[in-house]
Structures are given as structure tokens and as C-alpha cells.
CSV table of C-alpha atoms and ligand atoms in Angstrom, one decimal:
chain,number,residue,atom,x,y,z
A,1,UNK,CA,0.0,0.0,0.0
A,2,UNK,CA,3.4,2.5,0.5
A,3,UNK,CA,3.8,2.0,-3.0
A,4,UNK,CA,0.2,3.1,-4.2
A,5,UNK,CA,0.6,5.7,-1.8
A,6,UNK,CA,3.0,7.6,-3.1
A,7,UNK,CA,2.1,6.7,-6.5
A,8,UNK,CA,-1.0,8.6,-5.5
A,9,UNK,CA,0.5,11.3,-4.0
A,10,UNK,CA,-0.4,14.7,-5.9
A,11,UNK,CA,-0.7,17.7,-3.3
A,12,UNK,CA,2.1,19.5,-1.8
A,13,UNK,CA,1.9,22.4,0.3
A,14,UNK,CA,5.2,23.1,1.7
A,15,UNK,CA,8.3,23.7,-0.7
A,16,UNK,CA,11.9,24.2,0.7
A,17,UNK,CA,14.0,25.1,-2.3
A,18,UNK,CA,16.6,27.8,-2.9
A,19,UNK,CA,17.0,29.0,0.8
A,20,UNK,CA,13.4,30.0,1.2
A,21,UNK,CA,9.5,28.3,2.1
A,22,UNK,CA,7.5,28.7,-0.2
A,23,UNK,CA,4.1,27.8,1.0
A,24,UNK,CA,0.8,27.1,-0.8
A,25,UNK,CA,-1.8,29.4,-0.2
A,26,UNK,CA,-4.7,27.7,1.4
A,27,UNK,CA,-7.0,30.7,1.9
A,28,UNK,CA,-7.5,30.9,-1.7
A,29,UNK,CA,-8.0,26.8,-2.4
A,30,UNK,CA,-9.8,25.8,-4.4
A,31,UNK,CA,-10.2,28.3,-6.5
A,32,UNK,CA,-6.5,29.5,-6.9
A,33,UNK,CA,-3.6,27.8,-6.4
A,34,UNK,CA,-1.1,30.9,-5.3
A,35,UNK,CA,2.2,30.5,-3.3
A,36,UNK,CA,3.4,32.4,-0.7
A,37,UNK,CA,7.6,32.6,-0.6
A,38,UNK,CA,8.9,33.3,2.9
A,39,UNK,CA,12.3,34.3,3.1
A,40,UNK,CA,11.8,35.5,7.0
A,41,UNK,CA,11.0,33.9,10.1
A,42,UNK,CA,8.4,37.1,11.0
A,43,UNK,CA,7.3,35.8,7.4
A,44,UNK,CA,6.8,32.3,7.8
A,45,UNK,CA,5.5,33.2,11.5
A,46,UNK,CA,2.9,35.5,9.8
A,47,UNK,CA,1.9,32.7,7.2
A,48,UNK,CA,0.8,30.7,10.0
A,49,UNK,CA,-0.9,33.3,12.1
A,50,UNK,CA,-3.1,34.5,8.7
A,51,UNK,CA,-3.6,30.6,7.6
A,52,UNK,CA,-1.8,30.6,4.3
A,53,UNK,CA,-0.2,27.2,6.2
A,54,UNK,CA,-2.5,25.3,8.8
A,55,UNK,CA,-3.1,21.9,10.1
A,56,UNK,CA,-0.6,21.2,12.6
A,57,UNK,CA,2.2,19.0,12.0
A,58,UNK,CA,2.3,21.6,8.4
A,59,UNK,CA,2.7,24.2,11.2
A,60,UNK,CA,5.5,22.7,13.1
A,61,UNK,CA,7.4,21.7,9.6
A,62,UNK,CA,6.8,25.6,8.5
A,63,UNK,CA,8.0,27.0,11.9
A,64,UNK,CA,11.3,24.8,11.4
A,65,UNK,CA,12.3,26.3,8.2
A,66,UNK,CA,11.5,29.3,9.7
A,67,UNK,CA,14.0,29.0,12.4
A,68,UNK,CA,16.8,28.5,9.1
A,69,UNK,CA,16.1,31.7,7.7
A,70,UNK,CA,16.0,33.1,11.4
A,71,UNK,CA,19.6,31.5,11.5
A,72,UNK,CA,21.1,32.7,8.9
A,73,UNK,CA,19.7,36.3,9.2
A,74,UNK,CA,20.9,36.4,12.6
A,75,UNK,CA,24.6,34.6,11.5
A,76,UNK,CA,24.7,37.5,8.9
A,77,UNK,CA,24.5,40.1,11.9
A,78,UNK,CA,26.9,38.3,14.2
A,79,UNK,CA,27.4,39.4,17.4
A,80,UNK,CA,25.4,36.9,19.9
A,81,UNK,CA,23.3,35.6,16.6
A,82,UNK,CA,22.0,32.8,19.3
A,83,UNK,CA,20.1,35.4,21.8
A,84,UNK,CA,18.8,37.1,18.3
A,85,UNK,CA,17.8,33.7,16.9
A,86,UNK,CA,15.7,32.9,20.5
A,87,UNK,CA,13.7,36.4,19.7
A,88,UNK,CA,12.9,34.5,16.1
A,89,UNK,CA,12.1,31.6,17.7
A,90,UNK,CA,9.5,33.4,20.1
A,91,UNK,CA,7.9,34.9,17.4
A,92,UNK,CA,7.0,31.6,16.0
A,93,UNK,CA,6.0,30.2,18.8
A,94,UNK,CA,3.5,33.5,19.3
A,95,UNK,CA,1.8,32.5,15.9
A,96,UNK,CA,-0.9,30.3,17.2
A,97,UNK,CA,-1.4,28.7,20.4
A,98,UNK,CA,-3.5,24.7,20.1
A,99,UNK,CA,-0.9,22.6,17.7
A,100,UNK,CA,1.4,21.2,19.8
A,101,UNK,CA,3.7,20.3,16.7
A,102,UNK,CA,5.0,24.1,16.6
A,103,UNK,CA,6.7,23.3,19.8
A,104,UNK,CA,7.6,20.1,19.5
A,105,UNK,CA,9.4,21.4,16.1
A,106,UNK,CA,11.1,24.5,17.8
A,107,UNK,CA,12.6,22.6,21.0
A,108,UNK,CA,13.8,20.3,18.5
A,109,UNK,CA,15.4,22.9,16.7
A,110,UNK,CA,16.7,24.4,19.8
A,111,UNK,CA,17.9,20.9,21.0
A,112,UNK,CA,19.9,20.7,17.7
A,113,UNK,CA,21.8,23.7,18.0
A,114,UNK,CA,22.4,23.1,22.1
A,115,UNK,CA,24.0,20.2,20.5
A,116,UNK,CA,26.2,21.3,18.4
A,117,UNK,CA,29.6,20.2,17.6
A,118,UNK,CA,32.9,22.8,18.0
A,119,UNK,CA,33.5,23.6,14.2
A,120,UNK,CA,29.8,22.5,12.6
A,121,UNK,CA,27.9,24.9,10.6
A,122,UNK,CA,24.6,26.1,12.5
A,123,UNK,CA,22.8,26.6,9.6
A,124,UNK,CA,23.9,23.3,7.4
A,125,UNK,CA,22.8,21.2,10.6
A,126,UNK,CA,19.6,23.7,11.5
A,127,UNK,CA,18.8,23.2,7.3
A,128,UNK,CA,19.3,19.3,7.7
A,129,UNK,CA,17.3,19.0,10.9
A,130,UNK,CA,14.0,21.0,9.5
A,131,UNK,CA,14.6,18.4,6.3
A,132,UNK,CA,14.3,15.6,8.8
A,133,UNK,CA,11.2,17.0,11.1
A,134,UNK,CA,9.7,17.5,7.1
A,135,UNK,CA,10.5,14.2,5.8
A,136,UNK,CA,9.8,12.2,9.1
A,137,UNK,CA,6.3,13.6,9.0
A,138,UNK,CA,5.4,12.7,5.6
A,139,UNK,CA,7.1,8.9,6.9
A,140,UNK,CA,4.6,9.1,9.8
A,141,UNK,CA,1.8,9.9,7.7
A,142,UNK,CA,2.5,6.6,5.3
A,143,UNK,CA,2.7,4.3,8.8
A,144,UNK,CA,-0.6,5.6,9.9
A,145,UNK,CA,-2.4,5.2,7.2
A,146,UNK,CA,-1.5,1.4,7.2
A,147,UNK,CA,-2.1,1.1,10.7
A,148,UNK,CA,-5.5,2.7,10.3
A,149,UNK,CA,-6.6,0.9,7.3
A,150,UNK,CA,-5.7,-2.7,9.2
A,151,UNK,CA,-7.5,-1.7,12.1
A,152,UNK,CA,-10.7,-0.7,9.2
A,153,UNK,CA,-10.2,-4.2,7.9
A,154,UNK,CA,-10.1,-5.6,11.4
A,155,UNK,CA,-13.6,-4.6,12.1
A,156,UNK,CA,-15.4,-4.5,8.7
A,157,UNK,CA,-13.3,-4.9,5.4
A,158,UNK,CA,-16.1,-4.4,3.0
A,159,UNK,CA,-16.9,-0.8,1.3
A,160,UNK,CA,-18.4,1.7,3.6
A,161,UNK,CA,-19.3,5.0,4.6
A,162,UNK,CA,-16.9,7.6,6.6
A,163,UNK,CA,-17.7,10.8,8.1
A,164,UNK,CA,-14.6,13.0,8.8
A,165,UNK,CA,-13.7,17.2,9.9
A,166,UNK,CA,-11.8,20.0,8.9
A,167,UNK,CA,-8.4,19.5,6.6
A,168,UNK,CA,-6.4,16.6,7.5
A,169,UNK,CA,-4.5,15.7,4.7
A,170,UNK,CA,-1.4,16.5,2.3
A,171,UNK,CA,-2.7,20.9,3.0
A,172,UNK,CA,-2.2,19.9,7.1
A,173,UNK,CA,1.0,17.7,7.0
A,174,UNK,CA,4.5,16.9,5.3
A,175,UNK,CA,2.8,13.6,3.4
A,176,UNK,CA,-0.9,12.4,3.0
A,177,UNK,CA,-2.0,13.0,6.0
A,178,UNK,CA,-2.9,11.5,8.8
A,179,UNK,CA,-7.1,11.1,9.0
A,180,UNK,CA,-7.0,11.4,5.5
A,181,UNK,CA,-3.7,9.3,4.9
A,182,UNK,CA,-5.8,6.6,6.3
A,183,UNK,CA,-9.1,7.6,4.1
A,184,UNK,CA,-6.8,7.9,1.2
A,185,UNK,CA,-5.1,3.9,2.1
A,186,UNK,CA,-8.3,2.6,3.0
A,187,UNK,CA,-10.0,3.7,-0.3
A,188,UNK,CA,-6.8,2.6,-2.6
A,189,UNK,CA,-8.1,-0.8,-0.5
A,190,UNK,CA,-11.9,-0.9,-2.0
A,191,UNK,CA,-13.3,-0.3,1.7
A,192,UNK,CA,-14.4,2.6,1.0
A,193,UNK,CA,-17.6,3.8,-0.7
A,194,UNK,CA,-18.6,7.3,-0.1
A,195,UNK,CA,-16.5,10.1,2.4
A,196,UNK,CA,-18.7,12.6,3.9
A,197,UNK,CA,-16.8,15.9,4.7
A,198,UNK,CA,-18.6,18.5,7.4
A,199,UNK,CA,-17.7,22.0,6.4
A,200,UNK,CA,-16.0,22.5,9.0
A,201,UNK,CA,-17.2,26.6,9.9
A,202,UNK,CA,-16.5,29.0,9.8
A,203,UNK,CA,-12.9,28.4,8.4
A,204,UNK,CA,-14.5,25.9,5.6
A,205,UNK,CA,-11.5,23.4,5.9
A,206,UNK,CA,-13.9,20.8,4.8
A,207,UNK,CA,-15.9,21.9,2.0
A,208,UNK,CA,-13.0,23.9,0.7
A,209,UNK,CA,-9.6,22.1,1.0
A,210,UNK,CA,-10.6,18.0,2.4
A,211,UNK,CA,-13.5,18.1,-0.6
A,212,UNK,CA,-11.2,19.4,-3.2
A,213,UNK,CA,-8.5,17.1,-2.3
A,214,UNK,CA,-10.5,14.2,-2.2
A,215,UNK,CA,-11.8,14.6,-5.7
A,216,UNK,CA,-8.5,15.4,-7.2
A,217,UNK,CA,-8.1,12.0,-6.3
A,218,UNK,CA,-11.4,10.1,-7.7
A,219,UNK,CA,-12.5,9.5,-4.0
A,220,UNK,CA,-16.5,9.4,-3.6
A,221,UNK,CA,-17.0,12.8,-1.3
A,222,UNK,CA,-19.7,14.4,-0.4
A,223,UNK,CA,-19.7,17.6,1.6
A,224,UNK,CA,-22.5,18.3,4.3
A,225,UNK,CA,-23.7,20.9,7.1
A,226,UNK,CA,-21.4,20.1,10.5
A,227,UNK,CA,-25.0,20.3,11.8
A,228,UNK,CA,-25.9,17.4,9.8
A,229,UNK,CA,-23.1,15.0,11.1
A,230,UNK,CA,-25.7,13.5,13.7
A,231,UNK,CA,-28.2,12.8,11.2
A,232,UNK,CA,-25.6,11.4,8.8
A,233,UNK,CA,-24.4,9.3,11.9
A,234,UNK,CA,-27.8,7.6,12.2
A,235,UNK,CA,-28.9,7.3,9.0
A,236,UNK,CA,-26.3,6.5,6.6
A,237,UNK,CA,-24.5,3.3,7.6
A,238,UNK,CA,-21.1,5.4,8.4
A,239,UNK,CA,-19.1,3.2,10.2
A,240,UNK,CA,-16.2,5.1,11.7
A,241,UNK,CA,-15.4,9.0,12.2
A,242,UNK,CA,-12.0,9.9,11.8
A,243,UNK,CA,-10.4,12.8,12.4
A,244,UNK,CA,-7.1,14.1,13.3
A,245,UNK,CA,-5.2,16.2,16.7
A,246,UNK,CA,-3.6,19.4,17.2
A,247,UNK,CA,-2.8,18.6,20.5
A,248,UNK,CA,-3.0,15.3,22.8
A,249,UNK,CA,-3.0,15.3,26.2
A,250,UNK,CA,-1.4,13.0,28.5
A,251,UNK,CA,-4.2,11.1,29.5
A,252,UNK,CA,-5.7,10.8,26.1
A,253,UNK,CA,-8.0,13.8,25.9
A,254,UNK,CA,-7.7,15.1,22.2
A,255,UNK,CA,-7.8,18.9,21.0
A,256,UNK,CA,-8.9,18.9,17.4
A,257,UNK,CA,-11.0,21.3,15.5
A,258,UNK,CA,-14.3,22.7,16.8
A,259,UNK,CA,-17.0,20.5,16.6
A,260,UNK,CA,-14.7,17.2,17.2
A,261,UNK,CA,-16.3,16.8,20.2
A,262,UNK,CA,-20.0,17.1,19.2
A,263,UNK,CA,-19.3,14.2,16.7
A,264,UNK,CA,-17.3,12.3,19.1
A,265,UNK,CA,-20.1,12.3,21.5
A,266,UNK,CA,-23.2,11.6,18.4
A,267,UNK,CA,-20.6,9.0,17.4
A,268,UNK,CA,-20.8,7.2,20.8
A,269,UNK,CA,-24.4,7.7,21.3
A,270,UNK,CA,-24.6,5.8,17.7
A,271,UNK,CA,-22.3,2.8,18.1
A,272,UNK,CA,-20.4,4.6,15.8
A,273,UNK,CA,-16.3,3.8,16.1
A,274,UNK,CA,-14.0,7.5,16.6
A,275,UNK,CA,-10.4,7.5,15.1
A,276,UNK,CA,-8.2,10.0,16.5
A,277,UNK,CA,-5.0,10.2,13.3
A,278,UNK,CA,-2.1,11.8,14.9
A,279,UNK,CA,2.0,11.5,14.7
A,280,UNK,CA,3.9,11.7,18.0
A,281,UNK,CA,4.4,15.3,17.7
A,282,UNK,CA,1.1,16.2,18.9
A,283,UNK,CA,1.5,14.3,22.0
A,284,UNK,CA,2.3,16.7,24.7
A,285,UNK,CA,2.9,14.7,27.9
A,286,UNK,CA,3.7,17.7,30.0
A,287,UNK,CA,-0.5,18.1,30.1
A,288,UNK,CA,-1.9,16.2,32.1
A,289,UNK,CA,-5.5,16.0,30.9
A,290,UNK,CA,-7.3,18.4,28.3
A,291,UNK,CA,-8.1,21.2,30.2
A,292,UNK,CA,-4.7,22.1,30.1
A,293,UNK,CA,-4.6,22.8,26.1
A,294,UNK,CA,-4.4,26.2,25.2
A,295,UNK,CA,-7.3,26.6,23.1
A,296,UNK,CA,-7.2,29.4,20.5
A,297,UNK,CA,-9.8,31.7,19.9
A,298,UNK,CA,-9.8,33.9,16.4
A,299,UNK,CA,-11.7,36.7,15.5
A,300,UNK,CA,-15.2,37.0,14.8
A,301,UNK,CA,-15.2,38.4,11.6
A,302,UNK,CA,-14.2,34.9,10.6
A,303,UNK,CA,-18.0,34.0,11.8
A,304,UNK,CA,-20.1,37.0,11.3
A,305,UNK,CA,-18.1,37.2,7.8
A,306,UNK,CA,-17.8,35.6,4.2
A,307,UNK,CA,-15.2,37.5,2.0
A,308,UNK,CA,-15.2,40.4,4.1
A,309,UNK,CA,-19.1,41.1,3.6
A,310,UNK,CA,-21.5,41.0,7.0
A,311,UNK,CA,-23.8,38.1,7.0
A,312,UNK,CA,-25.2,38.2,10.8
A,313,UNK,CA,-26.8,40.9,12.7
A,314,UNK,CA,-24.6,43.6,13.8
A,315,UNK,CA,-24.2,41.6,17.7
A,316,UNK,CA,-20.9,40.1,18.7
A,317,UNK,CA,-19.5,36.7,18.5
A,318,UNK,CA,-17.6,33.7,20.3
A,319,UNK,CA,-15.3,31.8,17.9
A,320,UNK,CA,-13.2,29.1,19.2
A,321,UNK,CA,-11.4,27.1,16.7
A,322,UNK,CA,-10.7,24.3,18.7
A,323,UNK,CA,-12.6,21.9,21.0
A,324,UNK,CA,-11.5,19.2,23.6
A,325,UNK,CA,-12.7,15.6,23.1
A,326,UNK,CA,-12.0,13.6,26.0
A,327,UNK,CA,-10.6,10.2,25.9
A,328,UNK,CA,-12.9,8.1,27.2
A,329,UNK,CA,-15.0,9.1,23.8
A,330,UNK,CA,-12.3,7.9,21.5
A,331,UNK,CA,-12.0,4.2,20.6
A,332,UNK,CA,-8.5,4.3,19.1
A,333,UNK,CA,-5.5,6.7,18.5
A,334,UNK,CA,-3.0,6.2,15.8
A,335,UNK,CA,0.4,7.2,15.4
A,336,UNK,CA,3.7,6.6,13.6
A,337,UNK,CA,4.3,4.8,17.0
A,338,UNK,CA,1.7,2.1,17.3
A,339,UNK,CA,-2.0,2.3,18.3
A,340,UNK,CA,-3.8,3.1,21.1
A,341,UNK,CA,-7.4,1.8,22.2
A,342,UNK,CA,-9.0,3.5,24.6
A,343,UNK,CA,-6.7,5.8,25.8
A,344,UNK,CA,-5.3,6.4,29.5
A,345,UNK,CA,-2.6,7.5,30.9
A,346,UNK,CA,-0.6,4.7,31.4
A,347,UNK,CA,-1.0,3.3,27.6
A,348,UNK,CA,0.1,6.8,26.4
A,349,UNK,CA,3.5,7.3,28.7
A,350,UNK,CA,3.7,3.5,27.2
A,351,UNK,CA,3.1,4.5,23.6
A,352,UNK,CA,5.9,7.6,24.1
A,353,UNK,CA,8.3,5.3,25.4
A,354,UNK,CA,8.2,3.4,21.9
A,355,UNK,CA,10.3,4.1,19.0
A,356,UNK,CA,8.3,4.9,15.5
A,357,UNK,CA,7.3,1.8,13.3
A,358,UNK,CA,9.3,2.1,10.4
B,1,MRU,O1,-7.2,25.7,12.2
B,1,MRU,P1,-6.5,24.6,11.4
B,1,MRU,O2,-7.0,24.5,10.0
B,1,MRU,O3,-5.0,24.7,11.5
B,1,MRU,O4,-6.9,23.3,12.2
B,1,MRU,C1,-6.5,22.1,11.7
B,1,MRU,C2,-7.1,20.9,12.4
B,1,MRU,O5,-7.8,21.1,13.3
B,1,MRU,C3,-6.7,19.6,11.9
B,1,MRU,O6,-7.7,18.7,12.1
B,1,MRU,C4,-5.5,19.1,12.7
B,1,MRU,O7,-4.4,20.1,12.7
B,1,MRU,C5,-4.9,17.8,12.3
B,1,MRU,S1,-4.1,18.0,10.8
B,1,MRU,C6,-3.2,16.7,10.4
């Protein structure tokens, strides 16, 4: 299934080449496909802030190239280029608060230059180290989606019907994806017959960039209301929701995008089995449970607005982007390390202990 994977592969949203990121611009998908070139860390920290990059192991890849040109900016200046290259480094870590990948992918970038050798070149090994954060993720995303699709086949290996949220795929990551890696394997497999996308509002991760991906790739998709995912749940023979993570908690408790946790819970209440997709990255151990994930809130134009014109009363609005699903409403996580089902504690600090599959 590797094979067919990457045969398949057609997407790519995040483009290292000639010293500087040049990132896909996914507010204008699908209409236009524009890129963005970054040659700054305030650049590439501003990409992520205004969207042009999302999902969050994309973010943490994005955030490591920016901490290369933040290197060699600073190595330019001299002087104590380090305490100048921390200042770049807070900047990107400023740009948005839920996906724990942006800081797993700048302490690993840290860690790598804490580590380096008497005469090495900072920015040859920071250059080689955001390379390897890039091209382990797009690794990760291909062992996932095999672990996924077995665990599909395990249950029910016949074509069926999946219900999944927001953008998980080759926009959010460095490969396939990780939801949507598994969608993607599990279709290449004939056990899939029909994919139905919720919007995903007010963003529109779903109907705009999971829809348009998806049919790029001759997978059945149909897009739907997020207000119709219960309905869908009871009445169209959907057998698992799968989604992905910006940030999971030690005990299991997943932050994803807002309204994971209403589907988690119709999903339960229908029999219905919830996939949480995630690499290792997005495991932050240091929280204990899920009310200690920083949840971001963005501005209410993005809800009381569509292309800047005023669609709702003139009255204020809350809009957070990401929700909390606790653990004991997820049946499995996957991750480049193994699988988990039903997650605790104890089976995550025994997951983190593991190396990765491949
Ligand atoms: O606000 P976004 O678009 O960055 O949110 C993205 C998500 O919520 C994804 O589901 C999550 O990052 C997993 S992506 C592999």
C-alpha cells in the first residue's frame, strides 16, 4: 500500500527550495492555487498566524524552516546571533497557540543547535534538521495510514461509509495525511464507498480544501452541514469518524478542530467507532489531561463574515477554533508509534516510550 501511496500522492503544500519556504496558499483553495515565498522567520511566522499554512504538523514543519532563515539572518549580523535567533524563535511560537507540533518542532530545533559540535555549521545542521522534522512527518503519515486501514479491515473490510472534519490531509501535513492518509489507504483498498466531509465553519477546511483534495483523487466525497453529522451518523451506515489532533493530552483527551467533540459524542451515542489520526508530535505529555490545552480563539469576523461582507446581525460573536474531546470518547489513536485503544494514561506514557514503526 506505501507503493500506491505515493504513486497517488499529488498535493504539496510546503516547498523548501533555494534558501526560502515557499508555502501554498490555502486561503484561496480551491479556486486559486497561489504560493506564498517566505524568506523570514516574521514571514513564515505570519503565514501561519493568517492561515496561508494550517493543520498542525504543516505548522511545526513551517515554523522549522523558519527558524533557518531566522539562522542565517541572525549569522549574517553576528554578534550573539543565538540570543537574536531565541527572539525569532519566540515569534513563531507566538503565531498560534493549540498545535502542539509548533513546539515540538522548535525545541527540536533548539535541541539541535544546544548540540552542536565545536566547528559544525549552525545553519547546514539547522537546514538538515528541519529536512528531517519534514521528511519524518510525511514517513509518519505513510505508517498511519497502514495502521489505520488494518485496524478498518479488522472490524469490517467491506466498502463503507466515513464521516470526517476540517483538513487533515497533504494541505495539514509533510505527506498524505494523517485522517486522511488513512481515508486515502483505506479507499486505494476498496473499503471505502462514499466520504462525507462536514464544512468545518466558519474556516470551511472541509468543503474547501478536504472536498477538493479528495476529488482530485477520484475518492467518492460528499460535503455536508457540520449540523448534519448526527443525522448522517444515524442514517447512513457510516461506520467510523475519523479525524485528526492538534494537541494530545497525556491522558488521552484530544484537542482537534471545533465541533470534534459534538461528533465524538453523536458518534458514541450511535455505536459509531472515533479515530483520532495523529504523529507523535502532537502528544504533549507535559499536560496532564485536556483542560490544560491552550485553546485558540480567532476573530469573529471569521464568523459573522464571508469575503469580508457581514452576513449576521450587527451583535458580537464567540469563535473558538478548537474543541476538547475527551478520551474516554475515542475508541483508538493512531500514530507513527503504534496504536492506542482507549486511551489512559498509562498506555500513552507506554506509547511515548516506543520508537516509530518504520
Ligand atoms: O485551524 P486549522 O485549520 O489549523 O486546524 C487544523 C485541524 O484542526 C486539523 O484537524 C489538525 O491540525 C490535524 S491536521 C493533520
Amino acid at each position: 500500500m506505501r507503493d500506491r501511496l505515493l504513486a497517488a500522492e499529488k498535493v504539496k503544500a510546503i516547498d523548501w527550495r533555494d534558501g526560502a519556504l515557499y508555502l501554498l496558499d490555502q486561503r484561496r483553495l480551491p479556486f486559486e492555487q497561489t504560493w506564498v515565498a517566505c524568506t523570514s522567520a516574521a514571514a513564515v511566522a505570519e503565514a501561519i498566524r493568517s492561515m496561508v499554512v494550517r493543520g498542525a504538523p504543516a505548522i511545526g514543519i513551517s515554523a522549522a524552516y523558519g527558524l533557518v532563515l531566522a539562522a542565517r539572518a541572525r549569522l549574517v549580523e553576528g554578534g550573539d546571533w543565538q540570543a537574536a535567533w531565541e527572539e525569532d524563535l519566540a515569534l513563531l511560537a507566538d503565531s498560534r497557540p493549540t498545535a502542539a507540533n509548533l513546539f515540538w518542532a522548535l525545541n527540536r530545533m533548539r535541541d539541535r543547535l544546544d548540540r552542536l559540535k565545536k566547528h559544525a555549521d549552525p545553519l547546514a545542521v539547522l537546514e538538515a534538521e528541519a529536512v528531517a522534522i519534514h521528511e519524518s512527518d510525511r514517513e509518519a503519515n505513510l505508517t498511519m495510514a497502514q495502521l489505520g486501514v488494518d485496524l478498518i479491515r479488522k472490524h469490517q473490510g467491506n466498502a463503507q461509509a466515513i464521516l470526517t472534519h476540517c483538513n487533515t490531509g497533504a494541505l495539514a501535513t509533510g505527506g498524505f495525511g494523517t485522517a486522511l492518509g488513512v481515508i486515502r489507504g483505506a479507499f486505494l483498498e476498496g473499503m471505502v464507498e462514499c466520504v462525507y466531509v462536514n464544512e468545518t465553519r466558519p474556516w470551511l477546511q472541509g468543503s474547501r480544501l478536504t472536498a477538493w483534495e479528495l476529488a482530485n483523487e477520484g475518492i467518492p466525497v460528499t460535503v455536508n452541514a457540520d449540523s448534519a453529522g448526527a443525522h448522517i451518523l444515524k442514517t447512513k451506515g457510516v461506520t467510523w469518524v475519523i479525524v485528526g489532533a492538534d494537541c494530545i493530552a497525556a491522558n488521552g483527551d484530544v484537542a482537534s478542530k471545533i465541533g470534534t467533540y459534538q461528533l465524538a459524542v453523536c458518534a458514541m451515542h450511535h455505536g459509531v467507532r472515533f479515530m483520532v489520526v495523529a504523529p507523535s508530535s502532537s502528544i504533549d505529555m507535559m499536560l496532564a489531561s485536556g483542560d490544560e490545552i491552550p485553546l485558540e480563539e480567532r476573530d469573529e469576523r471569521e464568523l459573522l463574515e464571508v469575503d469580508g461582507k457581514r452576513l449576521a446581525a450587527d451583535v458580537g460573536a464567540f469563535n473558538p477554533v478548537f474543541d476538547v474531546t475527551p478520551a474516554d470518547l475515542i475508541d483508538v489513536i493512531v500514530t507513527e508509534k503504534g496504536i492506542v485503544e482507549r486511551p489512559d494514561t498509562a498506555k500513552l506514557a507506554q506509547l511515548m516510550c516506543r520508537k516509530r514503526l518504520h
